[in-house]
Coordinates of C-alpha atoms in Angstrom, one line a residue:
X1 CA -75.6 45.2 71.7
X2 CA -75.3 47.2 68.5
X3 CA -72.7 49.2 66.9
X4 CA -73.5 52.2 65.3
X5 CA -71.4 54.0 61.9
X6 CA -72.3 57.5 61.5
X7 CA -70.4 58.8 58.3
X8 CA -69.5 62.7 57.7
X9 CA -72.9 63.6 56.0
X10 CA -74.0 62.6 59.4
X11 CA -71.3 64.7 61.5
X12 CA -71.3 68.0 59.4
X13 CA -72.3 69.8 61.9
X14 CA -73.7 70.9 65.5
X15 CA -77.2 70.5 63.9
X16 CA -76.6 66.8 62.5
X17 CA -74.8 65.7 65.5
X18 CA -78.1 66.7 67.4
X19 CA -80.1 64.1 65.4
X20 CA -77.1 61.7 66.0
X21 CA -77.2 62.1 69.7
X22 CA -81.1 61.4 69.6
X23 CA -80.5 58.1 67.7
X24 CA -78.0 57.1 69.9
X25 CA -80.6 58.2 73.1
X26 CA -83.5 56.3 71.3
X27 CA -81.7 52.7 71.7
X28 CA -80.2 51.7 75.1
X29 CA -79.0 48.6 72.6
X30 CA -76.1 50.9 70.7
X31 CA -72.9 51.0 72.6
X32 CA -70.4 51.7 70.7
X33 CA -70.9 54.7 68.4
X34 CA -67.6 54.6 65.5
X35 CA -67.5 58.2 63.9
X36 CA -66.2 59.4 60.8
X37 CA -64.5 62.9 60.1
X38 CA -66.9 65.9 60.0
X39 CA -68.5 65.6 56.0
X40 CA -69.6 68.4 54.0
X41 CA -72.8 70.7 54.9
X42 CA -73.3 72.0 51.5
X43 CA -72.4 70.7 48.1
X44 CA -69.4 73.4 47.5
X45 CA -68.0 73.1 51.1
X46 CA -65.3 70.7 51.9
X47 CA -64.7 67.4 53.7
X48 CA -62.5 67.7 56.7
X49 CA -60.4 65.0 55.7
X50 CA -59.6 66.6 52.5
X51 CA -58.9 70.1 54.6
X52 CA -56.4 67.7 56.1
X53 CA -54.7 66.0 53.5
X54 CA -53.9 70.0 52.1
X55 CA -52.7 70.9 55.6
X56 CA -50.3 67.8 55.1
X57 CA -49.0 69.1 51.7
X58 CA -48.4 72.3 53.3
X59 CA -46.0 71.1 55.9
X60 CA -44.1 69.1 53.1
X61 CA -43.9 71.8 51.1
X62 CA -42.5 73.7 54.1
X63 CA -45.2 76.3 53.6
X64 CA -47.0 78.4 56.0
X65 CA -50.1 76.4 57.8
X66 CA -51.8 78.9 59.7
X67 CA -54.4 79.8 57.3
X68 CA -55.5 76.0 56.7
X69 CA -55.3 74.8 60.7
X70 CA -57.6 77.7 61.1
X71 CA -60.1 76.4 58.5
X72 CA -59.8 73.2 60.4
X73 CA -60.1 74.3 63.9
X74 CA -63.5 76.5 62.5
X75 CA -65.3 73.3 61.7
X76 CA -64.9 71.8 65.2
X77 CA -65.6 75.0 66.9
X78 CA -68.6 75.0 65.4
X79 CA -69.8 71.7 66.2
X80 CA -68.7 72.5 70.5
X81 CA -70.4 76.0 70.3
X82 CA -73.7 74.3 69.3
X83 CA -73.7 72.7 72.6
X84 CA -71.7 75.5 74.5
X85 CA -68.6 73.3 75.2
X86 CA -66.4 75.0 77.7
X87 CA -63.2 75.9 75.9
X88 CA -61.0 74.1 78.3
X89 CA -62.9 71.0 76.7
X90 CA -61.9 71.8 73.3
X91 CA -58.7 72.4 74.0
X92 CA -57.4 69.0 73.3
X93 CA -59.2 68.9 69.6
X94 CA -56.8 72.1 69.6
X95 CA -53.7 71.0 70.4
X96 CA -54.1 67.8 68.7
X97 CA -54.0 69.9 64.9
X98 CA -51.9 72.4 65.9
X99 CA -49.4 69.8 67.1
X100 CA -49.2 67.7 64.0
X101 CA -46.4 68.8 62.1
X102 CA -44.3 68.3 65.3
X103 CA -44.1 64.9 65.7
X104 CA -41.5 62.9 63.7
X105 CA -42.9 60.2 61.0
X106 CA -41.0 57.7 59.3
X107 CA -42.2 58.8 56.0
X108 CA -44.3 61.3 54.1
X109 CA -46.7 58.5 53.9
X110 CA -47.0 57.9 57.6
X111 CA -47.3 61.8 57.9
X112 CA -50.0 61.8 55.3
X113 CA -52.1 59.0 57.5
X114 CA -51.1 60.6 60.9
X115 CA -53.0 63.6 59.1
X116 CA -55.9 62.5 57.6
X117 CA -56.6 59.9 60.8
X118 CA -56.7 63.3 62.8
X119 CA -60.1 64.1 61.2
X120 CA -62.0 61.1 62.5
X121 CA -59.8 61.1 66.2
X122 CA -60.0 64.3 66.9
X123 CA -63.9 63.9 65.9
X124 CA -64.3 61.2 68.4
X125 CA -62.8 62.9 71.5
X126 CA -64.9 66.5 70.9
X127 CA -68.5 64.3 70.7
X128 CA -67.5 62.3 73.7
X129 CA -66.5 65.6 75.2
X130 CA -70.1 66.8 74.4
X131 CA -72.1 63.8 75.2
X132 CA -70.3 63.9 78.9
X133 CA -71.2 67.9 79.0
X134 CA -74.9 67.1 78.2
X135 CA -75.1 63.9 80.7
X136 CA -74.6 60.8 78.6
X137 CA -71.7 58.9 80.1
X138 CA -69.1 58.4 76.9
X139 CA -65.7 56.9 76.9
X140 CA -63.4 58.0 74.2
X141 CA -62.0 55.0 72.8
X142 CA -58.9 55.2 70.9
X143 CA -57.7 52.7 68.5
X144 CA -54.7 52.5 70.4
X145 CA -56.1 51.8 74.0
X146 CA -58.9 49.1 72.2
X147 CA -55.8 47.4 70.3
X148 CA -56.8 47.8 67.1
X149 CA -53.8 46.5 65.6
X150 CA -53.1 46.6 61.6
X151 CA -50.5 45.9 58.8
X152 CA -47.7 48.6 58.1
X153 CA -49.0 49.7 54.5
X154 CA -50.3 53.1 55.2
X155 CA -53.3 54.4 52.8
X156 CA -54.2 50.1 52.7
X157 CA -54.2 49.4 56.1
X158 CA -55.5 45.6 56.6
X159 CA -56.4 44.6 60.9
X160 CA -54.3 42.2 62.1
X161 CA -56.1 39.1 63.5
X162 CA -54.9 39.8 67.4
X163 CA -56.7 42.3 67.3
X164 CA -60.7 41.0 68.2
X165 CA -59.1 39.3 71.4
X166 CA -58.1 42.5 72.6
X167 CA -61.4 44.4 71.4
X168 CA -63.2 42.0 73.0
X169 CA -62.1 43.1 76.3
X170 CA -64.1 46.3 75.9
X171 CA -67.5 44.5 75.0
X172 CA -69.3 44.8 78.2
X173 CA -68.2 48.5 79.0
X174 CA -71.0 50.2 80.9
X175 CA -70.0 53.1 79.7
X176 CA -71.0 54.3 75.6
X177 CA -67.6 54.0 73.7
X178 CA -67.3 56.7 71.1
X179 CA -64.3 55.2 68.7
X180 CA -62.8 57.0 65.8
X181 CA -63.0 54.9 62.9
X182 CA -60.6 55.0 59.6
X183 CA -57.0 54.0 61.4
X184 CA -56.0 51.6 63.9
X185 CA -51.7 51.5 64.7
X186 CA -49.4 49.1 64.0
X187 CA -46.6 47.3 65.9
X188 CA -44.6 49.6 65.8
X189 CA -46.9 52.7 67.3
X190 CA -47.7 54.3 64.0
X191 CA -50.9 55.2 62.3
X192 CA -51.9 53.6 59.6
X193 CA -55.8 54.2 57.7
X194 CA -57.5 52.0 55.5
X195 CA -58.1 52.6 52.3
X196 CA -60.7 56.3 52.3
X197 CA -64.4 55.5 53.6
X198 CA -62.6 53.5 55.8
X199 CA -64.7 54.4 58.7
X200 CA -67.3 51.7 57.7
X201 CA -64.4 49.0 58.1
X202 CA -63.6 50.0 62.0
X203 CA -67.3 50.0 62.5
X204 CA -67.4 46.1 60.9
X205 CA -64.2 45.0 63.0
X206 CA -65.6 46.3 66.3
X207 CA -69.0 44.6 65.5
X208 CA -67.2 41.6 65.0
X209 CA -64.8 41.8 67.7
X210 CA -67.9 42.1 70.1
X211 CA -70.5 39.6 68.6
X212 CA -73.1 42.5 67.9
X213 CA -76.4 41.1 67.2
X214 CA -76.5 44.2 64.6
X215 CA -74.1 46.8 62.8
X216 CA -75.9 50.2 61.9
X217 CA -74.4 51.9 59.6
X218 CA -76.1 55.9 59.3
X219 CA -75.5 57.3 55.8
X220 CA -77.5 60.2 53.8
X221 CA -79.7 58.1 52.0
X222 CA -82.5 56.5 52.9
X223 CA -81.8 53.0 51.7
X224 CA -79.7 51.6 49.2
X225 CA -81.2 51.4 45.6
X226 CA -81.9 49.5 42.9
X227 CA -79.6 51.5 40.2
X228 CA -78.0 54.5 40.8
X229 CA -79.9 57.5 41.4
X230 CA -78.3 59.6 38.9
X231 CA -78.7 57.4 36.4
X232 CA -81.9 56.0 36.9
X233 CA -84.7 58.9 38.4
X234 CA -86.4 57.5 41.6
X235 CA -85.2 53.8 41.6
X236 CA -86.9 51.2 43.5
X237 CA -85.0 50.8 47.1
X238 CA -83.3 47.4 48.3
X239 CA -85.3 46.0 51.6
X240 CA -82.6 43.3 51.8
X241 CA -79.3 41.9 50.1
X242 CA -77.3 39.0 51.3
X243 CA -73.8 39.4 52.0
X244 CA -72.5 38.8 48.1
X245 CA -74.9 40.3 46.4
X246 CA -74.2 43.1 48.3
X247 CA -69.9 42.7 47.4
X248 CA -71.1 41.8 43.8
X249 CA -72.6 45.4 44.0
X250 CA -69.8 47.4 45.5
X251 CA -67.3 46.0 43.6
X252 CA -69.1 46.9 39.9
X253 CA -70.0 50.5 41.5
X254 CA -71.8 51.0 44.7
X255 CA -70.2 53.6 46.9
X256 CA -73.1 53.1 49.6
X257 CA -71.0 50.9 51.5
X258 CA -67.9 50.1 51.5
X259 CA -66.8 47.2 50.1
X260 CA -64.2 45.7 52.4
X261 CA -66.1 46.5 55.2
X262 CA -67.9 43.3 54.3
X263 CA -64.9 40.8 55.2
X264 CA -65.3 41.4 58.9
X265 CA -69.2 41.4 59.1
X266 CA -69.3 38.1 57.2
X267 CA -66.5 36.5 59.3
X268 CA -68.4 37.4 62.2
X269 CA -71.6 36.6 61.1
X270 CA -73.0 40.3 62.1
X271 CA -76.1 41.4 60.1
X272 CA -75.2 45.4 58.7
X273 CA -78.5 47.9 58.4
X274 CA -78.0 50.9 56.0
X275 CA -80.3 53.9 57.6
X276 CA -80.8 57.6 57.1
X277 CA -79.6 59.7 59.9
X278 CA -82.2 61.8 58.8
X279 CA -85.0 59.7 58.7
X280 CA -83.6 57.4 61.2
X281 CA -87.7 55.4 61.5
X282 CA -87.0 54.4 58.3
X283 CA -85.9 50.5 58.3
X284 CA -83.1 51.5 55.7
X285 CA -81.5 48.2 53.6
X286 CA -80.9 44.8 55.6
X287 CA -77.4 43.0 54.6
X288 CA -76.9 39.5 55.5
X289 CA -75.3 36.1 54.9
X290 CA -78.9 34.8 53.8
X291 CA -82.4 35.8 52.5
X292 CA -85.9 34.3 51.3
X293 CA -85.6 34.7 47.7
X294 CA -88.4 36.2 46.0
X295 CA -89.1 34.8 42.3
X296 CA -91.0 37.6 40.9
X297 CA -87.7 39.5 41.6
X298 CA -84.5 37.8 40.4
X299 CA -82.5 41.1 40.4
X300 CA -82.0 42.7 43.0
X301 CA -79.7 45.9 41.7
X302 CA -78.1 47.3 38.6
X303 CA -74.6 48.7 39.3
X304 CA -72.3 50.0 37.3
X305 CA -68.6 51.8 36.4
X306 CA -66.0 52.9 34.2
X307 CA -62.9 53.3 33.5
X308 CA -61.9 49.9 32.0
X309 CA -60.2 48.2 28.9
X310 CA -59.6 45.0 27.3
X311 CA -57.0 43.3 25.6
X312 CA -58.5 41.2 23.2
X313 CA -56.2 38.1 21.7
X314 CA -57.2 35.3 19.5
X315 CA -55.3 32.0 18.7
X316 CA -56.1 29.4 16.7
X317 CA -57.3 26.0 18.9
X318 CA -56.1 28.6 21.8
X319 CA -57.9 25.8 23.5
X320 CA -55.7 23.1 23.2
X321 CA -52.5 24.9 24.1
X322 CA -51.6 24.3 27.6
X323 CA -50.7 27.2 29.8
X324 CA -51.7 29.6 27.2
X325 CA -53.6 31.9 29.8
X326 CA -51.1 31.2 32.4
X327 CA -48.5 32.7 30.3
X328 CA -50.8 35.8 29.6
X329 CA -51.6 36.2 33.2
X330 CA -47.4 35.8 34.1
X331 CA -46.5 38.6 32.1
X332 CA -49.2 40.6 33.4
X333 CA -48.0 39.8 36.9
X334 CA -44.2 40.3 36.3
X335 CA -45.5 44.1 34.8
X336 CA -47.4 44.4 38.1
X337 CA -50.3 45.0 36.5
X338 CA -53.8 42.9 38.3
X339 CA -57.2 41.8 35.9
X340 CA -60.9 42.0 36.6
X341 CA -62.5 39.3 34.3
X342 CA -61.5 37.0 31.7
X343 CA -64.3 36.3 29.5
X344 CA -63.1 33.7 26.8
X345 CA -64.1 31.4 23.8
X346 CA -62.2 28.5 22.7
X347 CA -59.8 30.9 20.2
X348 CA -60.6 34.1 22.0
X349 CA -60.2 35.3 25.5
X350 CA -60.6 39.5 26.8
X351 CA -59.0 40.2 29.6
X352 CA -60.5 43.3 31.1
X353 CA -58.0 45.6 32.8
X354 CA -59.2 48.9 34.7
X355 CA -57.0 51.6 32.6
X356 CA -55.5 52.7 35.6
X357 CA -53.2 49.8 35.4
X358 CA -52.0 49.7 32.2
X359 CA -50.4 53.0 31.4
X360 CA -49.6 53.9 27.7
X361 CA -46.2 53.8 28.9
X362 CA -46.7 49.9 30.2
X363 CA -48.9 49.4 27.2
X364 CA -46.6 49.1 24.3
X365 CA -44.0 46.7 26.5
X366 CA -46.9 44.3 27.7
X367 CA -48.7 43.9 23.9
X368 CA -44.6 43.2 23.0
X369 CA -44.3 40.8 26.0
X370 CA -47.6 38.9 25.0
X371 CA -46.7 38.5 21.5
X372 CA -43.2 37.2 21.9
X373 CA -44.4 34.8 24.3
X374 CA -48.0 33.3 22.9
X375 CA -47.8 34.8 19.0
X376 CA -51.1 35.7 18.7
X377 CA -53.0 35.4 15.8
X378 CA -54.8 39.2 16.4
X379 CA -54.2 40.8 19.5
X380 CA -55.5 44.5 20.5
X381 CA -56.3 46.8 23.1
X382 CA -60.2 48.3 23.4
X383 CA -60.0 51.1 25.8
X384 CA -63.3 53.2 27.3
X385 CA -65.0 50.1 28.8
X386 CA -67.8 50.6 30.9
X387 CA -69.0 47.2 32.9
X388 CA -72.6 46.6 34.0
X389 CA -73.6 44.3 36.1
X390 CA -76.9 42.7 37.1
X391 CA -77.0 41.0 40.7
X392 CA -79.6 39.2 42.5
X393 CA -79.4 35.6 44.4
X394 CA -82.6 34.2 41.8
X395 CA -80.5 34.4 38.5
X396 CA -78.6 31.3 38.3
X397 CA -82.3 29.3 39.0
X398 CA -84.7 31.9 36.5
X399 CA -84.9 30.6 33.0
X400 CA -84.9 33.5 30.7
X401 CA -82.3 35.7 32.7
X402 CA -79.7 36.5 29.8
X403 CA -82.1 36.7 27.3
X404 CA -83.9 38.9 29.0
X405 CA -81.0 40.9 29.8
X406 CA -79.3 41.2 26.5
X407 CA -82.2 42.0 24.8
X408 CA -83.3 45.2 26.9
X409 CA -79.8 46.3 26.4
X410 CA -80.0 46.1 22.9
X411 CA -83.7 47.8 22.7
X412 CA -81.4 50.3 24.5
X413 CA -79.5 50.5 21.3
X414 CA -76.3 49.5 23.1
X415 CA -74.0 46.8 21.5
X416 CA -72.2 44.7 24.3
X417 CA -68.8 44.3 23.7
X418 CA -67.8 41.6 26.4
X419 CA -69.8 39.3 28.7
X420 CA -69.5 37.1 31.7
X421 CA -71.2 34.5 33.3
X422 CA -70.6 31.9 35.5
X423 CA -67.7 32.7 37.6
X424 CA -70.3 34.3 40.2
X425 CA -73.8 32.3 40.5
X426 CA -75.5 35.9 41.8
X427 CA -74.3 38.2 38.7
X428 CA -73.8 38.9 35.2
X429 CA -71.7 41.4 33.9
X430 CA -71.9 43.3 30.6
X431 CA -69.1 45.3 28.8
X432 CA -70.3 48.0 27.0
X433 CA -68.6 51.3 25.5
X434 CA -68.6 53.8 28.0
X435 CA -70.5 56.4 26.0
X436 CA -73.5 53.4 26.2
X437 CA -73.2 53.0 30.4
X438 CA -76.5 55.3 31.1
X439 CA -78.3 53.9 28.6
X440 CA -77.2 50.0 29.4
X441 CA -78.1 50.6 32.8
X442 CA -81.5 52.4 32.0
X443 CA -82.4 49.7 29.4
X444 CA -82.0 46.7 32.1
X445 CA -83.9 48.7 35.0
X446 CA -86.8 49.0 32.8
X447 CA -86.6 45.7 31.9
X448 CA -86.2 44.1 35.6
X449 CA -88.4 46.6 37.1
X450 CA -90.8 48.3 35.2
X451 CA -93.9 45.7 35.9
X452 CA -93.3 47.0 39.6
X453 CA -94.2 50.9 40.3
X454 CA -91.3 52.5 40.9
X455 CA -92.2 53.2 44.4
X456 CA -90.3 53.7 47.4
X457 CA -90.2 50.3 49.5
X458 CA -89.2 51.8 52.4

């Protein structure tokens, strides 16, 4: 069997769901269809979920919701009255956001997930509702009945390991499951999501949980690409990435797929297919555990984000001092602050910090905490970071590869600041001032790519 991910691009409207319910019709194979929240249908118009999350506010402000439920309630309605859904069959999609602010929560942050999970549920049981009116046999499967059981940490929600056994049990339904993704409960009966995009993650655990020879996951693009679109016009698509290449990719900025929907896939050995709902022939990107490498392409994609700093220390015979980065690391941890890379020489390490983390407030007290502890020799923090990274399986066996790199980054007239290699076999990264991201990324594209036509692989 297969599993099938259709994202809110996908479920906009009555229009897209038509295309989705032919997908679904053109492969006996996919039984279990996980949805995501209606998306938006135009650039300016608003996700579902977010309508949510303000209808949440509302009610904690105590302020009047009837203006936003009905904005809600509009984008279902339309969905049902492109297949003439009897009213009485809406009805529950009704209730269910009209009856939100009436239950009791343990917390504004359980209210908050109870809310946004509502996009996605709610969802689920109005296109089961129409794939029954129009004569496909559909089960609406709630993450409650399946037992998809998770951790208490609403907004971060991780599955709990009891939970496949009791998925399992719903493997060989005759019937097409239609399963809300983005929240499963926890032991206590409460909803928890995962983190946002979290749709792709229920799709991975139920392809686990019931050994699916294949995990479709139906985006709005036609593949996943070699560099970001915006950045790069027209880049070449990705036929196939193996399973760390493809975390390598998410992690440095790749919003294709989400990231941590990886874990379960991997642990169940599940291959994942990116396609286009709408241009569902297309074969879309292949993600696996393993792939034929091909040696006239070592790289397979150029990825990249902001929103970094480093603080740079040197020490003299740093190197010989045991504990010296242990110490660094304990005050980082006692600040609650978490690090992405350590690049380091033998009197010089960066550690490279997303600036989220360190607040100018924290700032001041960590650089005060550090010094007291290892006396530095020269210690400073570089904010604006932008990291780069190159990926590909053939780069830790292809001579050349970081000359090759550095060098089209500097004919890109970009100086790197920071670099590291090594701790991953399939990647490099590169930190680079964030006014020199677009041109970084351009420079290594052309480099990696240009002997190919920039053609569409797909």
């Amino acid at each position: 069997m297969k599993v099938a991910k259709f994202g809110g691009s996908s479920l906009a409207s009555s229009n897209q769901l038509k295309k989705v319910i032919e997908i679904i019709r053109g492969d006996s194979k996919r039984r279990a269809v996980v949805v995501s929240a209606p998306g938006k249908r135009f650039a300016d118009d608003r996700k579902v979920t977010d309508l949510l999350i303000d209808y949440a506010n509302v009610i904690l402000n105590k302020e009047n919701p009837v203006a936003i439920q009905h904005a809600i309630l509009a984008r279902y309605q339309e969905i049902a009255a492109g297949f003439d859904l009897p009213a009485s069959e809406f009805q529950v999609v009704h209730d269910h956001i009209m009856q939100l602010p009436e239950h009791d929560y343990p917390s504004a942050d359980y209210l908050l997930d109870a809310f946004k999970a509502a996009g996605e549920d709610n969802n689920a049981k109005l296109i089961a509702a129409i794939l029954n009116h129009i004569g496909i046999p559909s089960h609406y499967l709630s993450p409650q009945e399946a037992g998809l059981l998770v951790s208490a940490t609403p907004g971060d929600a991780q599955v709990l390991s009891e939970s496949y056994t009791q998925l399992a049990a719903f493997r060989k339904s005759k019937t097409l499951l239609i399963i809300p993704g983005f929240f499963g409960y926890t032991k206590d009966g409460q909803i928890c999501t995962f983190s946002r995009g979290g749709s792709d993650i229920t799709g991975a655990i139920f392809a686990r949980a019931f050994k699916a020879e294949l995990y479709e996951n139906f985006t709005d693009v036609d593949a996943i690409y070699a560099a970001n679109p915006k950045i790069v016009p027209h880049p070449a698509a990705i036929e196939h990435l193996t399973f760390r290449e493809m975390r390598e990719l998410s992690y440095a900025g790749f919003s294709v797929f989400h990231d941590e929907a990886l874990i379960p896939a991997i642990e169940g050995g599940v291959s994942v297919r990116v396609k286009n709902t709408n241009h569902p022939l297309k074969p879309g990107t292949l993600i696996s555990a393993r792939k034929i490498y091909d040696p006239q392409r070592p790289i397979s994609g150029i990825a990249s984000d902001t929103g970094f700093l480093g603080i740079y220390i040197r020490k003299y015979l740093m190197n010989k001092q045991v504990g010296f980065v242990f110490k660094v690391l304990q005050i980082l941890a006692e600040f609650g602050i978490s690090f992405e890379h350590i690049p380091s020489g033998i009197d010089d390490i960066t550690i490279v910090i997303r600036e989220r983390e360190l607040t100018p407030e924290l700032e001041p007290k960590v650089l005060a905490a550090i010094k007291k502890a290892i006396q530095p020799d020269d210690i400073r923090v570089i904010h604006h970071y932008a990291l780069v990274m190159i990926v590909g399986e053939g780069i830790q066996d292809h001579i050349g590869m970081m000359a090759k790199a550095t060098n089209s980054i500097a004919q890109a007239g970009v100086s790197i600041v920071t670099l590291d290699h090594g701790a991953s076999p399939v990647s490099i990264m590169f930190g680079v001032r964030e006014k020199d991201e677009y041109n970084a990324v351009r420079g290594l594209y052309k480099a990696f790519f240009s002997n190919e036509k920039e053609k569409n692989l797909i």
